[in-house]
Short mmCIF file of C-alpha atoms and ligand atoms in Angstrom, two decimals:
data_model
loop_
_atom_site.label_atom_id
_atom_site.label_comp_id
_atom_site.label_asym_id
_atom_site.label_seq_id
_atom_site.Cartn_x
_atom_site.Cartn_y
_atom_site.Cartn_z
CA MET A 996 -2.56 -33.49 -135.13
CA ILE A 997 0.22 -36.03 -134.71
CA ILE A 998 -1.37 -39.83 -133.89
CA GLN A 999 0.99 -41.79 -132.27
CA PRO A 1000 0.08 -45.61 -131.10
CA ARG A 1001 -0.98 -45.64 -127.50
CA THR A 1002 -2.10 -48.59 -125.56
CA ARG A 1003 -3.96 -50.09 -122.64
CA GLY A 1004 -3.74 -53.95 -122.55
CA PHE A 1005 -4.71 -55.30 -125.57
CA ILE A 1006 -6.60 -52.47 -126.64
CA CYS A 1007 -5.52 -49.43 -128.57
CA LEU A 1008 -6.89 -45.94 -128.47
CA THR A 1009 -5.74 -44.30 -130.83
CA ALA A 1010 -5.71 -44.84 -134.57
CA HIS A 1011 -3.53 -43.10 -137.95
CA PRO A 1012 -6.07 -42.60 -140.49
CA ASP A 1013 -3.58 -42.24 -143.22
CA GLY A 1014 -1.67 -46.01 -142.26
CA ALA A 1015 -5.62 -47.38 -142.68
CA LEU A 1016 -6.04 -45.78 -145.49
CA GLN A 1017 -2.78 -47.59 -147.17
CA SER A 1018 -4.21 -50.60 -144.79
CA VAL A 1019 -7.60 -50.75 -147.16
CA LYS A 1020 -5.17 -50.33 -150.41
CA ASN A 1021 -2.77 -53.56 -149.60
CA GLN A 1022 -6.63 -55.51 -149.91
CA ILE A 1023 -7.79 -54.40 -152.48
CA GLU A 1024 -4.25 -53.94 -154.39
CA TYR A 1025 -4.08 -58.29 -153.48
CA VAL A 1026 -7.91 -58.63 -154.90
CA LYS A 1027 -7.33 -56.81 -157.85
CA SER A 1028 -3.84 -59.10 -157.95
CA LYS A 1029 -5.81 -62.63 -158.10
CA GLY A 1030 -8.25 -61.35 -161.09
CA GLU A 1031 -12.18 -60.81 -161.12
CA LEU A 1032 -14.64 -63.55 -159.55
CA GLU A 1033 -16.95 -64.17 -163.13
CA ASN A 1034 -19.77 -65.12 -161.07
CA GLY A 1035 -19.69 -64.06 -157.62
CA PRO A 1036 -22.20 -61.31 -155.90
CA LYS A 1037 -22.95 -57.81 -157.04
CA LYS A 1038 -25.30 -56.41 -154.21
CA VAL A 1039 -23.84 -56.89 -150.43
CA LEU A 1040 -24.55 -56.02 -147.59
CA VAL A 1041 -22.09 -56.17 -144.99
CA ILE A 1042 -23.09 -56.33 -140.89
CA GLY A 1043 -20.14 -55.47 -139.16
CA ALA A 1044 -17.62 -54.59 -142.15
CA SER A 1045 -15.22 -51.74 -140.53
CA THR A 1046 -12.66 -53.82 -139.28
CA GLY A 1047 -11.36 -58.10 -139.58
CA PHE A 1048 -12.69 -60.35 -141.78
CA GLY A 1049 -15.79 -58.01 -141.79
CA LEU A 1050 -13.89 -55.20 -143.70
CA SER A 1051 -11.50 -57.68 -145.86
CA SER A 1052 -15.13 -59.83 -146.98
CA ARG A 1053 -16.05 -55.82 -147.14
CA ILE A 1054 -13.13 -55.14 -149.76
CA GLU A 1055 -13.51 -59.18 -151.58
CA ALA A 1056 -17.23 -58.46 -152.79
CA ALA A 1057 -16.48 -54.88 -153.91
CA PHE A 1058 -12.74 -54.81 -155.96
CA GLY A 1059 -13.18 -58.70 -156.49
CA SER A 1060 -16.67 -58.96 -158.37
CA GLY A 1061 -17.78 -55.08 -158.81
CA ALA A 1062 -19.83 -55.52 -156.03
CA ALA A 1063 -22.32 -52.53 -154.74
CA THR A 1064 -22.35 -52.84 -150.54
CA ILE A 1065 -23.79 -51.27 -148.04
CA GLY A 1066 -21.74 -51.76 -144.46
CA VAL A 1067 -22.33 -51.31 -141.45
CA PHE A 1068 -20.49 -50.49 -138.20
CA PHE A 1069 -20.53 -49.30 -134.87
CA GLU A 1070 -17.62 -47.15 -134.95
CA LYS A 1071 -16.57 -43.74 -133.15
CA ALA A 1072 -16.56 -40.79 -136.10
CA SER A 1073 -13.55 -38.61 -135.87
CA SER A 1074 -13.90 -34.91 -136.06
CA GLU A 1075 -11.81 -32.16 -136.01
CA GLY A 1076 -9.16 -31.97 -132.90
CA LYS A 1077 -11.10 -35.87 -131.84
CA MET A 1078 -9.42 -38.67 -133.56
CA GLY A 1079 -12.06 -41.36 -134.65
CA THR A 1080 -11.58 -45.13 -134.65
CA ALA A 1081 -9.62 -47.87 -136.59
CA GLY A 1082 -12.94 -48.74 -137.98
CA TRP A 1083 -14.29 -45.23 -139.06
CA TYR A 1084 -10.91 -44.93 -140.59
CA ASN A 1085 -11.48 -47.92 -142.17
CA SER A 1086 -14.64 -47.15 -143.65
CA ALA A 1087 -13.81 -43.77 -144.91
CA ALA A 1088 -10.75 -45.26 -146.62
CA PHE A 1089 -12.46 -47.99 -148.66
CA GLU A 1090 -15.71 -45.70 -149.87
CA LYS A 1091 -13.10 -43.32 -151.22
CA GLU A 1092 -11.16 -46.08 -153.11
CA ALA A 1093 -14.89 -47.64 -154.42
CA ALA A 1094 -16.08 -44.15 -155.57
CA ALA A 1095 -12.52 -43.40 -157.54
CA ALA A 1096 -13.23 -46.83 -158.97
CA GLY A 1097 -16.99 -45.94 -159.84
CA LEU A 1098 -18.51 -48.71 -156.95
CA TYR A 1099 -21.33 -48.30 -155.17
CA ALA A 1100 -20.66 -47.92 -151.89
CA LYS A 1101 -22.64 -46.62 -148.76
CA SER A 1102 -22.11 -46.53 -144.98
CA ILE A 1103 -24.66 -46.99 -141.93
CA ASN A 1104 -23.15 -46.24 -138.54
CA GLY A 1105 -24.92 -47.96 -135.40
CA ASP A 1106 -25.84 -50.55 -133.58
CA ALA A 1107 -26.68 -53.38 -135.90
CA PHE A 1108 -28.25 -55.04 -132.96
CA SER A 1109 -31.13 -52.53 -132.79
CA ASP A 1110 -34.64 -52.26 -134.60
CA GLU A 1111 -33.42 -48.90 -135.09
CA VAL A 1112 -30.13 -49.19 -137.80
CA LYS A 1113 -31.97 -52.74 -139.27
CA GLN A 1114 -34.51 -50.30 -140.64
CA GLN A 1115 -33.22 -48.29 -141.99
CA THR A 1116 -30.28 -50.64 -143.27
CA ILE A 1117 -33.63 -52.33 -145.82
CA ASP A 1118 -34.47 -48.41 -145.99
CA LEU A 1119 -31.34 -48.04 -147.93
CA ILE A 1120 -30.83 -51.39 -149.52
CA LYS A 1121 -34.67 -49.76 -151.01
CA LYS A 1122 -34.07 -46.53 -152.04
CA ASP A 1123 -30.48 -47.91 -153.84
CA LEU A 1124 -29.90 -50.82 -154.77
CA GLY A 1125 -33.93 -52.17 -154.72
CA GLN A 1126 -32.33 -56.21 -153.37
CA ILE A 1127 -29.24 -58.02 -151.91
CA ASP A 1128 -27.79 -61.23 -153.40
CA LEU A 1129 -25.35 -61.98 -150.18
CA VAL A 1130 -25.29 -61.06 -146.77
CA VAL A 1131 -22.11 -61.36 -144.36
CA TYR A 1132 -22.16 -61.25 -140.48
CA SER A 1133 -19.20 -60.38 -139.15
CA LEU A 1134 -20.43 -58.75 -135.92
CA ALA A 1135 -18.05 -59.45 -132.67
CA SER A 1136 -19.27 -57.48 -129.69
CA PRO A 1137 -19.11 -57.54 -125.80
CA ARG A 1138 -22.17 -56.07 -125.42
CA ARG A 1139 -26.24 -56.37 -127.31
CA THR A 1140 -29.49 -54.68 -125.92
CA HIS A 1141 -32.12 -57.11 -126.86
CA PRO A 1142 -33.78 -54.38 -129.77
CA LYS A 1143 -37.58 -56.45 -128.43
CA THR A 1144 -36.78 -56.28 -124.31
CA GLY A 1145 -33.94 -54.32 -123.80
CA VAL A 1146 -32.43 -56.69 -121.34
CA ALA A 1147 -28.41 -55.75 -121.39
CA TYR A 1148 -26.12 -58.42 -121.83
CA ALA A 1149 -22.40 -58.85 -121.44
CA SER A 1150 -20.44 -61.64 -122.76
CA VAL A 1151 -17.68 -63.54 -120.81
CA LEU A 1152 -14.88 -65.28 -121.88
CA LYS A 1153 -14.76 -67.96 -119.36
CA PRO A 1154 -14.37 -72.08 -119.16
CA ILE A 1155 -17.31 -74.23 -118.37
CA GLY A 1156 -16.89 -76.70 -115.15
CA GLN A 1157 -13.42 -76.41 -114.08
CA ALA A 1158 -10.34 -73.81 -114.68
CA PHE A 1159 -8.49 -73.32 -117.37
CA THR A 1160 -4.62 -73.17 -116.72
CA ASN A 1161 -2.32 -73.05 -119.32
CA LYS A 1162 0.73 -70.09 -120.94
CA THR A 1163 -0.34 -66.65 -121.99
CA VAL A 1164 1.38 -63.69 -123.61
CA ASP A 1165 1.91 -60.16 -123.50
CA PHE A 1166 2.77 -58.94 -126.34
CA HIS A 1167 3.56 -55.86 -125.55
CA THR A 1168 6.28 -56.99 -123.17
CA GLY A 1169 6.63 -60.56 -124.79
CA ALA A 1170 5.98 -62.16 -120.49
CA VAL A 1171 5.11 -65.27 -121.77
CA THR A 1172 3.12 -66.66 -118.10
CA ASP A 1173 0.86 -68.47 -116.42
CA ILE A 1174 -2.78 -67.91 -116.41
CA SER A 1175 -5.50 -69.98 -115.01
CA ILE A 1176 -9.44 -68.92 -115.69
CA GLN A 1177 -11.85 -69.25 -112.93
CA PRO A 1178 -14.66 -71.05 -114.55
CA VAL A 1179 -18.12 -69.53 -115.30
CA ASP A 1180 -19.91 -69.70 -111.60
CA LYS A 1181 -22.98 -69.29 -112.99
CA ASP A 1182 -25.76 -70.83 -115.72
CA GLU A 1183 -26.31 -67.17 -116.83
CA ASP A 1184 -22.70 -66.04 -117.88
CA ILE A 1185 -22.91 -68.65 -120.72
CA GLN A 1186 -26.68 -67.20 -121.00
CA ASN A 1187 -25.95 -64.05 -121.36
CA THR A 1188 -22.78 -64.81 -124.12
CA ILE A 1189 -24.86 -66.16 -126.44
CA ALA A 1190 -27.35 -63.60 -126.59
CA VAL A 1191 -24.16 -61.72 -127.77
CA MET A 1192 -23.03 -64.08 -129.59
CA GLY A 1193 -24.90 -66.74 -130.54
CA GLY A 1194 -27.03 -66.38 -133.81
CA GLU A 1195 -30.31 -64.93 -132.82
CA ASP A 1196 -29.40 -61.39 -133.86
CA TRP A 1197 -28.41 -63.07 -137.28
CA LYS A 1198 -32.07 -64.29 -137.21
CA PHE A 1199 -33.35 -61.00 -137.01
CA TRP A 1200 -31.68 -59.29 -139.55
CA MET A 1201 -32.01 -62.56 -142.42
CA GLU A 1202 -36.19 -61.92 -141.66
CA ASP A 1203 -36.56 -58.38 -141.43
CA LEU A 1204 -34.94 -58.55 -144.99
CA LYS A 1205 -36.69 -60.80 -146.34
CA ASN A 1206 -40.33 -59.93 -144.70
CA ALA A 1207 -38.87 -56.68 -146.12
CA GLY A 1208 -38.64 -58.15 -149.73
CA VAL A 1209 -35.05 -56.96 -150.48
CA LEU A 1210 -33.42 -59.93 -150.47
CA ALA A 1211 -33.14 -62.02 -153.66
CA ASP A 1212 -33.59 -64.95 -155.28
CA GLY A 1213 -31.23 -66.99 -154.63
CA VAL A 1214 -29.68 -64.89 -151.69
CA LYS A 1215 -26.43 -66.04 -149.88
CA THR A 1216 -25.49 -65.72 -146.50
CA VAL A 1217 -23.05 -66.00 -145.11
CA ALA A 1218 -21.33 -66.12 -140.21
CA TYR A 1219 -17.80 -66.32 -139.30
CA SER A 1220 -17.27 -69.14 -136.49
CA TYR A 1221 -13.57 -70.74 -135.23
CA ILE A 1222 -12.69 -74.36 -133.97
CA GLY A 1223 -9.23 -73.94 -133.08
CA PRO A 1224 -6.61 -76.58 -131.33
CA GLU A 1225 -7.31 -78.24 -128.62
CA LEU A 1226 -5.13 -76.59 -126.60
CA THR A 1227 -7.99 -73.16 -126.62
CA PHE A 1228 -10.23 -75.80 -126.30
CA PRO A 1229 -11.84 -74.94 -122.92
CA ILE A 1230 -11.40 -71.48 -123.27
CA TYR A 1231 -13.21 -70.65 -126.39
CA ARG A 1232 -14.14 -73.51 -128.22
CA ASN A 1233 -16.02 -75.83 -125.12
CA GLY A 1234 -16.13 -72.75 -123.04
CA THR A 1235 -18.26 -70.59 -123.20
CA ILE A 1236 -17.60 -68.17 -126.34
CA GLY A 1237 -17.64 -71.74 -128.39
CA GLN A 1238 -21.54 -72.26 -126.64
CA ALA A 1239 -22.21 -69.04 -128.93
CA LYS A 1240 -20.82 -70.09 -131.55
CA ASN A 1241 -22.39 -73.91 -131.90
CA ASP A 1242 -25.75 -71.98 -131.27
CA LEU A 1243 -24.98 -69.30 -134.75
CA GLU A 1244 -23.75 -72.76 -136.44
CA ALA A 1245 -27.81 -73.96 -135.02
CA SER A 1246 -29.09 -71.04 -136.77
CA VAL A 1247 -27.85 -72.17 -140.65
CA THR A 1248 -31.23 -74.16 -139.80
CA THR A 1249 -33.76 -72.21 -139.05
CA ILE A 1250 -32.17 -69.41 -141.52
CA ASP A 1251 -32.55 -72.05 -144.42
CA ASN A 1252 -35.94 -72.51 -143.52
CA LEU A 1253 -37.01 -69.15 -144.10
CA LEU A 1254 -34.72 -68.12 -147.21
CA ALA A 1255 -36.62 -71.92 -148.85
CA ASP A 1256 -38.80 -70.21 -151.18
CA ILE A 1257 -36.39 -67.99 -152.63
CA HIS A 1258 -33.96 -70.75 -153.13
CA GLY A 1259 -31.90 -68.92 -150.39
CA LYS A 1260 -29.47 -70.63 -148.47
CA SER A 1261 -26.90 -69.66 -145.04
CA TYR A 1262 -23.78 -71.42 -144.43
CA VAL A 1263 -21.87 -70.51 -141.75
CA SER A 1264 -17.18 -69.96 -142.39
CA VAL A 1265 -15.14 -71.01 -140.47
CA ASN A 1266 -12.35 -69.16 -140.22
CA LYS A 1267 -8.55 -69.10 -139.43
CA ALA A 1268 -7.51 -67.70 -135.86
CA LEU A 1269 -5.91 -64.23 -136.71
CA VAL A 1270 -4.64 -60.89 -134.98
CA THR A 1271 -7.88 -58.47 -134.93
CA GLN A 1272 -9.51 -56.72 -132.54
CA SER A 1273 -11.78 -58.99 -131.46
CA SER A 1274 -9.39 -62.53 -130.87
CA SER A 1275 -6.85 -60.54 -129.13
CA ALA A 1276 -8.61 -59.72 -126.33
CA ILE A 1277 -8.84 -63.71 -125.70
CA PRO A 1278 -6.55 -65.38 -122.73
CA VAL A 1279 -4.22 -67.73 -124.65
CA VAL A 1280 -5.10 -67.32 -128.10
CA PRO A 1281 -1.97 -64.74 -128.85
CA LEU A 1282 0.65 -67.02 -128.10
CA TYR A 1283 -0.98 -70.00 -130.21
CA ILE A 1284 -1.63 -66.91 -133.05
CA SER A 1285 1.74 -65.59 -132.74
CA LEU A 1286 2.72 -69.99 -133.54
CA LEU A 1287 1.15 -70.94 -135.98
CA TYR A 1288 2.39 -67.63 -137.77
CA LYS A 1289 5.10 -68.59 -137.74
CA VAL A 1290 4.77 -72.40 -138.82
CA MET A 1291 2.52 -71.57 -141.18
CA LYS A 1292 4.86 -68.60 -142.77
CA ALA A 1293 7.85 -70.98 -143.07
CA LYS A 1294 5.40 -72.97 -144.82
CA GLY A 1295 3.65 -70.29 -147.68
CA THR A 1296 0.50 -71.55 -146.25
CA HIS A 1297 -0.09 -68.08 -143.59
CA GLU A 1298 -3.72 -65.95 -144.92
CA GLY A 1299 -4.42 -62.88 -143.76
CA THR A 1300 -8.10 -62.12 -143.30
CA ILE A 1301 -8.07 -60.49 -146.86
CA GLU A 1302 -6.13 -63.98 -148.05
CA GLN A 1303 -8.81 -66.27 -146.54
CA MET A 1304 -12.16 -63.57 -147.85
CA GLU A 1305 -10.47 -64.06 -150.71
CA ARG A 1306 -10.28 -67.71 -150.90
CA LEU A 1307 -14.06 -67.64 -148.48
CA PHE A 1308 -15.62 -66.60 -152.23
CA SER A 1309 -13.70 -68.15 -155.08
CA GLU A 1310 -13.11 -71.87 -153.27
CA ARG A 1311 -16.02 -71.58 -151.34
CA LEU A 1312 -19.49 -69.27 -151.89
CA TYR A 1313 -18.64 -69.14 -156.09
CA THR A 1314 -16.84 -71.66 -156.96
CA ALA A 1315 -17.67 -72.32 -160.91
CA ASP A 1316 -19.42 -75.07 -160.98
CA GLY A 1317 -22.24 -73.43 -158.14
CA LYS A 1318 -21.20 -76.00 -155.28
CA VAL A 1319 -19.99 -74.95 -152.05
CA PRO A 1320 -17.32 -77.50 -151.08
CA LEU A 1321 -18.84 -78.54 -146.86
CA ASP A 1322 -17.48 -81.11 -143.79
CA GLU A 1323 -19.30 -83.08 -142.10
CA ALA A 1324 -21.25 -80.90 -139.85
CA GLY A 1325 -22.10 -78.95 -142.63
CA ARG A 1326 -19.72 -75.63 -142.64
CA ILE A 1327 -17.11 -73.77 -144.69
CA ARG A 1328 -13.56 -74.99 -144.02
CA ILE A 1329 -11.11 -71.57 -144.58
CA ASP A 1330 -9.19 -72.98 -141.75
CA ASP A 1331 -8.25 -75.86 -143.60
CA TRP A 1332 -4.67 -75.23 -143.51
CA GLU A 1333 -4.64 -73.60 -139.54
CA MET A 1334 -5.57 -77.23 -138.77
CA ALA A 1335 -3.79 -79.63 -141.50
CA ASP A 1336 -1.60 -82.35 -139.56
CA ASP A 1337 1.91 -80.88 -139.68
CA VAL A 1338 1.14 -77.44 -139.05
CA GLN A 1339 -0.52 -77.93 -135.22
CA ALA A 1340 1.92 -81.07 -134.72
CA GLU A 1341 4.61 -78.70 -135.28
CA VAL A 1342 2.44 -75.92 -132.70
CA ALA A 1343 2.25 -78.33 -129.87
CA LYS A 1344 5.66 -79.06 -130.09
CA LEU A 1345 6.50 -75.52 -130.13
CA TRP A 1346 3.46 -74.61 -127.95
CA ASP A 1347 4.98 -77.23 -125.11
CA SER A 1348 8.72 -75.25 -124.77
CA VAL A 1349 7.75 -72.00 -124.94
CA THR A 1350 8.76 -69.54 -122.23
CA SER A 1351 10.29 -65.32 -122.24
CA GLU A 1352 13.36 -66.33 -123.04
CA ASN A 1353 12.89 -68.38 -126.23
CA LEU A 1354 9.62 -66.80 -128.06
CA SER A 1355 11.24 -64.55 -130.32
CA GLU A 1356 13.29 -67.13 -131.55
CA ILE A 1357 10.38 -69.71 -131.81
CA SER A 1358 7.54 -67.62 -132.17
CA ASP A 1359 6.63 -64.91 -134.93
CA ILE A 1360 5.38 -62.71 -131.05
CA GLU A 1361 6.88 -59.49 -134.30
CA GLY A 1362 5.02 -60.50 -136.42
CA TYR A 1363 1.81 -60.71 -134.71
CA ARG A 1364 2.54 -57.43 -131.99
CA LYS A 1365 3.33 -56.02 -135.74
CA GLU A 1366 -0.09 -57.10 -137.31
CA PHE A 1367 -1.64 -55.57 -134.27
CA PHE A 1368 -0.81 -52.43 -134.40
CA ASN A 1369 -1.27 -52.60 -138.67
CA LEU A 1370 -4.88 -53.12 -137.73
CA PHE A 1371 -5.21 -49.35 -135.80
CA GLY A 1372 -3.71 -47.49 -139.68
CA PHE A 1373 0.18 -48.60 -136.97
CA GLU A 1374 3.37 -49.05 -138.52
CA MET A 1375 2.59 -49.51 -141.86
CA ASP A 1376 5.52 -49.39 -144.96
CA GLY A 1377 5.45 -46.24 -146.43
CA ILE A 1378 3.70 -43.86 -143.45
CA ASP A 1379 5.28 -41.36 -141.87
CA TYR A 1380 4.03 -40.60 -137.98
CA GLU A 1381 6.14 -37.73 -137.34
CA LYS A 1382 3.78 -36.07 -140.40
CA ASP A 1383 0.65 -33.93 -139.59
CA THR A 1384 -2.28 -34.98 -140.33
CA ASN A 1385 -5.61 -34.65 -140.34
CA GLU A 1386 -7.85 -36.18 -137.90
CA ASP A 1387 -11.43 -35.19 -139.28
CA VAL A 1388 -12.06 -37.73 -141.72
CA LYS A 1389 -15.72 -37.96 -143.03
CA ILE A 1390 -16.74 -40.89 -144.41
CA PRO A 1391 -18.88 -39.93 -147.88
CA SER A 1392 -22.14 -41.70 -147.45
CA ILE A 1393 -22.60 -40.66 -144.07
CA ALA A 1394 -21.88 -37.04 -144.40
CA GLU A 1395 -24.30 -36.56 -146.45
P1 NAI B 840 -13.59 -57.59 -135.89
O1 NAI B 840 -13.52 -56.66 -134.34
O2 NAI B 840 -12.43 -57.27 -135.77
O3 NAI B 840 -15.09 -56.68 -135.99
C1 NAI B 840 -15.76 -56.43 -135.35
C2 NAI B 840 -17.62 -55.88 -135.85
O4 NAI B 840 -18.53 -55.70 -135.71
C3 NAI B 840 -16.97 -54.35 -136.87
O5 NAI B 840 -16.86 -53.99 -137.71
C4 NAI B 840 -17.52 -53.43 -135.38
O6 NAI B 840 -17.54 -51.74 -135.81
C5 NAI B 840 -18.50 -54.45 -135.68
N1 NAI B 840 -19.88 -54.19 -133.99
C6 NAI B 840 -19.55 -54.64 -133.44
N2 NAI B 840 -20.90 -54.03 -132.41
C7 NAI B 840 -20.99 -54.01 -133.64
C8 NAI B 840 -22.96 -53.44 -132.89
N3 NAI B 840 -23.51 -53.49 -131.81
N4 NAI B 840 -23.15 -52.24 -133.66
C9 NAI B 840 -23.08 -52.41 -135.48
N5 NAI B 840 -21.59 -53.04 -135.90
C10 NAI B 840 -20.76 -53.89 -134.20
O7 NAI B 840 -13.81 -58.91 -135.16
P2 NAI B 840 -13.49 -60.56 -136.61
O8 NAI B 840 -12.62 -61.14 -135.15
O9 NAI B 840 -13.47 -59.59 -137.32
O10 NAI B 840 -14.46 -60.56 -135.94
C11 NAI B 840 -15.72 -61.31 -136.74
C12 NAI B 840 -16.11 -62.54 -136.65
O11 NAI B 840 -15.06 -63.35 -137.13
C13 NAI B 840 -16.41 -62.86 -135.31
O12 NAI B 840 -18.00 -63.49 -134.95
C14 NAI B 840 -15.36 -63.45 -135.12
O13 NAI B 840 -16.16 -64.88 -134.08
C15 NAI B 840 -15.29 -64.23 -136.13
N6 NAI B 840 -14.15 -64.96 -135.93
C16 NAI B 840 -12.48 -64.60 -136.03
C17 NAI B 840 -11.53 -64.85 -135.55
C18 NAI B 840 -10.38 -64.16 -135.21
O14 NAI B 840 -9.18 -65.20 -135.84
N7 NAI B 840 -9.83 -63.15 -134.98
C19 NAI B 840 -11.99 -66.23 -136.22
C20 NAI B 840 -12.69 -67.20 -136.95
C21 NAI B 840 -13.64 -66.81 -136.92
#
C-alpha cells in the first residue's frame, strides 16, 4: 500500500512502517555512537515503550548497555490492508533490530492500567528473565479504567482557578492566534486527571512486581515529569496535568518505602519539552517548543528523546560513582539545558514578539512540523513515500 500522511488537528491518522524503522535505526546509531554504558541496567521493563520517551528509554537500555527488554504499550496492530499505529511499527522495528543484535526483546500490547496486563508481564518476566533491575514508567494517556473499581476516568488539560489566555500556533498552517482556555469548573476534573496521569498506577505496578518477587535487589524505577517555563504554568504545571505530576512525584516516597527491603530506589526525572504525540495535544506548548528549539539549536544544546534518555542513563541513573544527582525536591533534572537562564530569557523575548508573520523566521516551526511527521514515520530522509510498502508488519514476540 502507498502510505501518505493524513492528519486531523494534532493527530496523524496514518503511519509509515519503513519510516518508523528508519527512525528507530537512527536512535540506535546515536546510542551506539556514545559507547557502552558500563554499569547500566541488564533486564529492563518499559511501560509505555512504543513512542516518545519510553521508546527511547528502551533503545538506550538495549543498545547502550545490552539490556534484555520487555516493552508494554497500547497500539493498534497492522494486518493485511490495515495500517498499524506508529507505536506498533516502532516496536516491530525495535524487535527486529534487537534480534539482529542478539538482544532479548519481547512486547505486550494491552492496557497497562489493567490487572491482566500486569499479570501477563509478571508471568513473562518469571518465564524469561527471572528478575528485572529497572522499571521505566512512561505512560501518557487521556483515559484510564481503574482496575479495582472499573471506573473510567478521563483527564482534562485545563487551567485551575482562572481562564488562561495566551498565544498558540496551528503548526500545520503557521497561524499564531490567541487562545482562551476556561478553567476547570469542577474539582472532579482535577481528581480525574490525577487518576489518569498521577502516581497510583505506577505504585500498583511496583507493588505487583514486588509481591511477585520479580524485582532484583537494588532495582531502580523511573517515571517522567515536566515543569517548563512560567508562560506555560497556567496550562501545565499549575493546571490539571500539573496536579497529576505533583501526585506522580509524591509517590516516590511510597515506592521507596515499598522497595526499601530490596535496596530499591524510585526516581522522577523531569524531562525537556519535546515533540511527541502527547505534547502536541497541549495548547500553547507547541509554540513554546518551536521557539525553544530555535534557541537551543542555535546554542548547540538541542536534544531529542534519544539524546535525553542517553544523558538520563549515563549521567544520572548509572553514573560511574553510583551517585544519582538530584534537585532540592529530590528529582532528577534533564530539563537543565531547557531551563538555563539564557535560554529562557531568549525564549521569553521571542514569545513577546512572535506573530504569524514572523513565525518562520524567529521560531523553528519547520523543525517542529518535521519532527511531528517523523513521529509517524513520515518525512524521514532516505524513504521513498511513493513506493508501495508492506503495511502488514508483525511484532515477532506478539505474533508467536
Ligand atoms: P507518548 O505519547 O509518545 O508515549 C506514550 C506511551 O504510553 C506509548 O507507548 C503508548 O502506547 C503508551 N500508552 C498509553 N496508554 C496506554 C495504556 N493504557 N496501556 C499501555 N500503554 C499505554 O508520550 P511521551 O511524550 O513520551 O510521554 C511519556 C511521559 O513523559 C509522560 O509521563 C509525559 O508526561 C512525560 N513527559 C513528556 C514531555 C514531552 O514534552 N513530551 C516532557 C516531559 C515529560
